[in-house]
C-alpha positions as MATLAB code, in Angstrom:
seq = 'XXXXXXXXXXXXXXXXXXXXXXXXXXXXXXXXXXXXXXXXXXXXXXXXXXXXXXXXXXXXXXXXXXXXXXXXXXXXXXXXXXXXXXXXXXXXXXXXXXXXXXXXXXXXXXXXXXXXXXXXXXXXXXXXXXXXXXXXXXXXXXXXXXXXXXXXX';
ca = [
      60.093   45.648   67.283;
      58.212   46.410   63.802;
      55.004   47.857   64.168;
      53.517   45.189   61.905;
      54.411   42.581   63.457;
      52.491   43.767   66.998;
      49.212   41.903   67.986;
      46.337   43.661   68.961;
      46.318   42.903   72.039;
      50.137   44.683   72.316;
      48.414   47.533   70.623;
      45.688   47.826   72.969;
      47.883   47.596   75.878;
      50.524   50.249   74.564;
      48.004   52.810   74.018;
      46.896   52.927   77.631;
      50.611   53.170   78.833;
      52.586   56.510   79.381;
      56.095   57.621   79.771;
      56.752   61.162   81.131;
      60.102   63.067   80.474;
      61.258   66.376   82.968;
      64.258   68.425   82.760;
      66.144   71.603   84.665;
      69.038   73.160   83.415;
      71.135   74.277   86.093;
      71.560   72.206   89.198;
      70.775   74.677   91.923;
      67.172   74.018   90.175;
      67.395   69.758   91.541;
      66.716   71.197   94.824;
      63.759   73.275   94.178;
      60.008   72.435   93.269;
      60.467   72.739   89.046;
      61.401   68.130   89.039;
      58.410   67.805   91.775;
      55.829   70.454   90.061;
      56.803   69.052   86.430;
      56.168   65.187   88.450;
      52.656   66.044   89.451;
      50.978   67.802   86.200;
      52.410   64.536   84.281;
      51.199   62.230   86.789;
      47.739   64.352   86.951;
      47.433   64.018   83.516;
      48.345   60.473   83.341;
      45.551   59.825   85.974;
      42.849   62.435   84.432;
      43.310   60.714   81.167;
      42.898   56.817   82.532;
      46.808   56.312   81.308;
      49.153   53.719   83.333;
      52.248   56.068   84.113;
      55.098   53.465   83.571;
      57.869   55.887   84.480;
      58.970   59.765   84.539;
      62.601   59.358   83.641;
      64.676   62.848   83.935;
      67.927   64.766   83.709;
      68.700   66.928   86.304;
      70.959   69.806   85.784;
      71.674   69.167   82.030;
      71.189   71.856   78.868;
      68.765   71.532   76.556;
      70.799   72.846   74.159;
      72.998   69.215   74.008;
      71.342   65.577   73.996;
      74.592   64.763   75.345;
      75.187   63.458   78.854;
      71.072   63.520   78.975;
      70.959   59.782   80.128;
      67.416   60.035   81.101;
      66.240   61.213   77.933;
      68.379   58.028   76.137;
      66.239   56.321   78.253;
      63.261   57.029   77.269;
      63.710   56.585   73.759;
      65.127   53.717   74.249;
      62.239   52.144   76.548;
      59.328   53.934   74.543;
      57.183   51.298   72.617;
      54.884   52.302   69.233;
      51.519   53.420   70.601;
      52.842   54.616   74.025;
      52.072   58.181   75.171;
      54.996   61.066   75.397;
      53.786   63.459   78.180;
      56.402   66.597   78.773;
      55.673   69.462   81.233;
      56.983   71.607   78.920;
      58.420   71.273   74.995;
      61.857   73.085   75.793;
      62.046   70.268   78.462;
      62.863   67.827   75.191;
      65.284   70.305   73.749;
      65.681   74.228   73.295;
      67.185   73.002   69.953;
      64.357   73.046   67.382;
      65.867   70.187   64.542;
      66.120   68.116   67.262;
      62.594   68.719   68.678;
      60.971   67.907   65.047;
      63.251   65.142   64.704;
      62.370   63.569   67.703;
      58.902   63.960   67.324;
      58.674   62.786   64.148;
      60.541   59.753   65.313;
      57.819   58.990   68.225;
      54.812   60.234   66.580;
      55.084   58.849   62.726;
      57.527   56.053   63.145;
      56.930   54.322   66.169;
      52.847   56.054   66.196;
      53.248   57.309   70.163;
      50.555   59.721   71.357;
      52.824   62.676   71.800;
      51.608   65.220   74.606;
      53.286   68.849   75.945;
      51.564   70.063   78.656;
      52.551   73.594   78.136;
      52.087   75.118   75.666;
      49.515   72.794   74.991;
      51.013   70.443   71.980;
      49.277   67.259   71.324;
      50.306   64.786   68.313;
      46.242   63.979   67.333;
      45.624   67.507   66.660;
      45.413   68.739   62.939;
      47.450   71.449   63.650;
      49.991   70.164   65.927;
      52.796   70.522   63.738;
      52.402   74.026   63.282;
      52.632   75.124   67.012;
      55.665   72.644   67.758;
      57.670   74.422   64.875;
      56.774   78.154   66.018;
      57.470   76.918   70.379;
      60.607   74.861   69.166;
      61.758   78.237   67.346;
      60.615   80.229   70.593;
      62.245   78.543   72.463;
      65.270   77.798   70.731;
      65.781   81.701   70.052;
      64.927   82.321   73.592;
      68.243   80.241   74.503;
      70.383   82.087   72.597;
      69.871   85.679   73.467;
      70.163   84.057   76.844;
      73.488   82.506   76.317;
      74.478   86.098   74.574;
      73.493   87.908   77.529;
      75.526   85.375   79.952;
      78.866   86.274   78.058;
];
């Protein structure tokens, strides 16, 4: 749907409404607390900030090194309307690959105008210098995946 052609009233209503995204890499981790601790800070902030969680959706035990196979994450781009709010637990939760990372954001935040919120490190989309930490974390953490995967070899 073109943002133009959105009544206020759709406007109004998107901006109160929230998606949240979570992610673990390996799946001895879908049995531990990371999906149930990542849960509760979005839902927190969700509540803290008046915002009507409409759904968490999540891949459990994929890379975020690939998009591929990440059905949850298809998901939510799919279902995400302009003027919704993006809440991750964390940015390498999105992707440990930074193009991909500004890509997306760009995507969410300047094309389809979605609040865009990382919980840690603390990234939001209305800050002036928002784009400036997500390129230095996505690099972090993108750099921090491969010495990992050098070290696994």
């Amino acid at each position: 749907m073109s943002i133009k052609k959105l009544s206020k009233d759709v406007i109004d209503i998107n901006k109160k409404q929230a998606w949240g995204y979570i992610r673990v890499s390996d799946p001895s981790q879908v049995e531990g607390s990371s999906l149930v601790t990542q849960t509760r800070a979005i839902e927190k902030f969700c509540s803290d900030n008046q915002l009507e969680l409409l759904d968490i959706k999540q891949d459990a035990g994929k890379s975020g090194l690939s998009t591929y196979g990440r059905d949850g994450l298809a998901d939510l781009l799919k279902v995400v309307q302009p003027y919704n709010w993006i809440i991750l637990y964390e940015l390498s939760r999105l992707s440990r690959e930074q193009r991909y990372v500004v890509n997306t954001f760009g995507d969410l935040v300047e094309e389809k105008r979605c609040t865009f919120i990382c919980l840690n490190p603390s990234i939001d989309s209305r800050d002036k210098e928002c784009m400036l930490k997500l390129g230095i974390f996505s690099t972090i953490f993108q750099e921090e995946s491969h010495r990992i995967s050098e070290r696994v070899k």
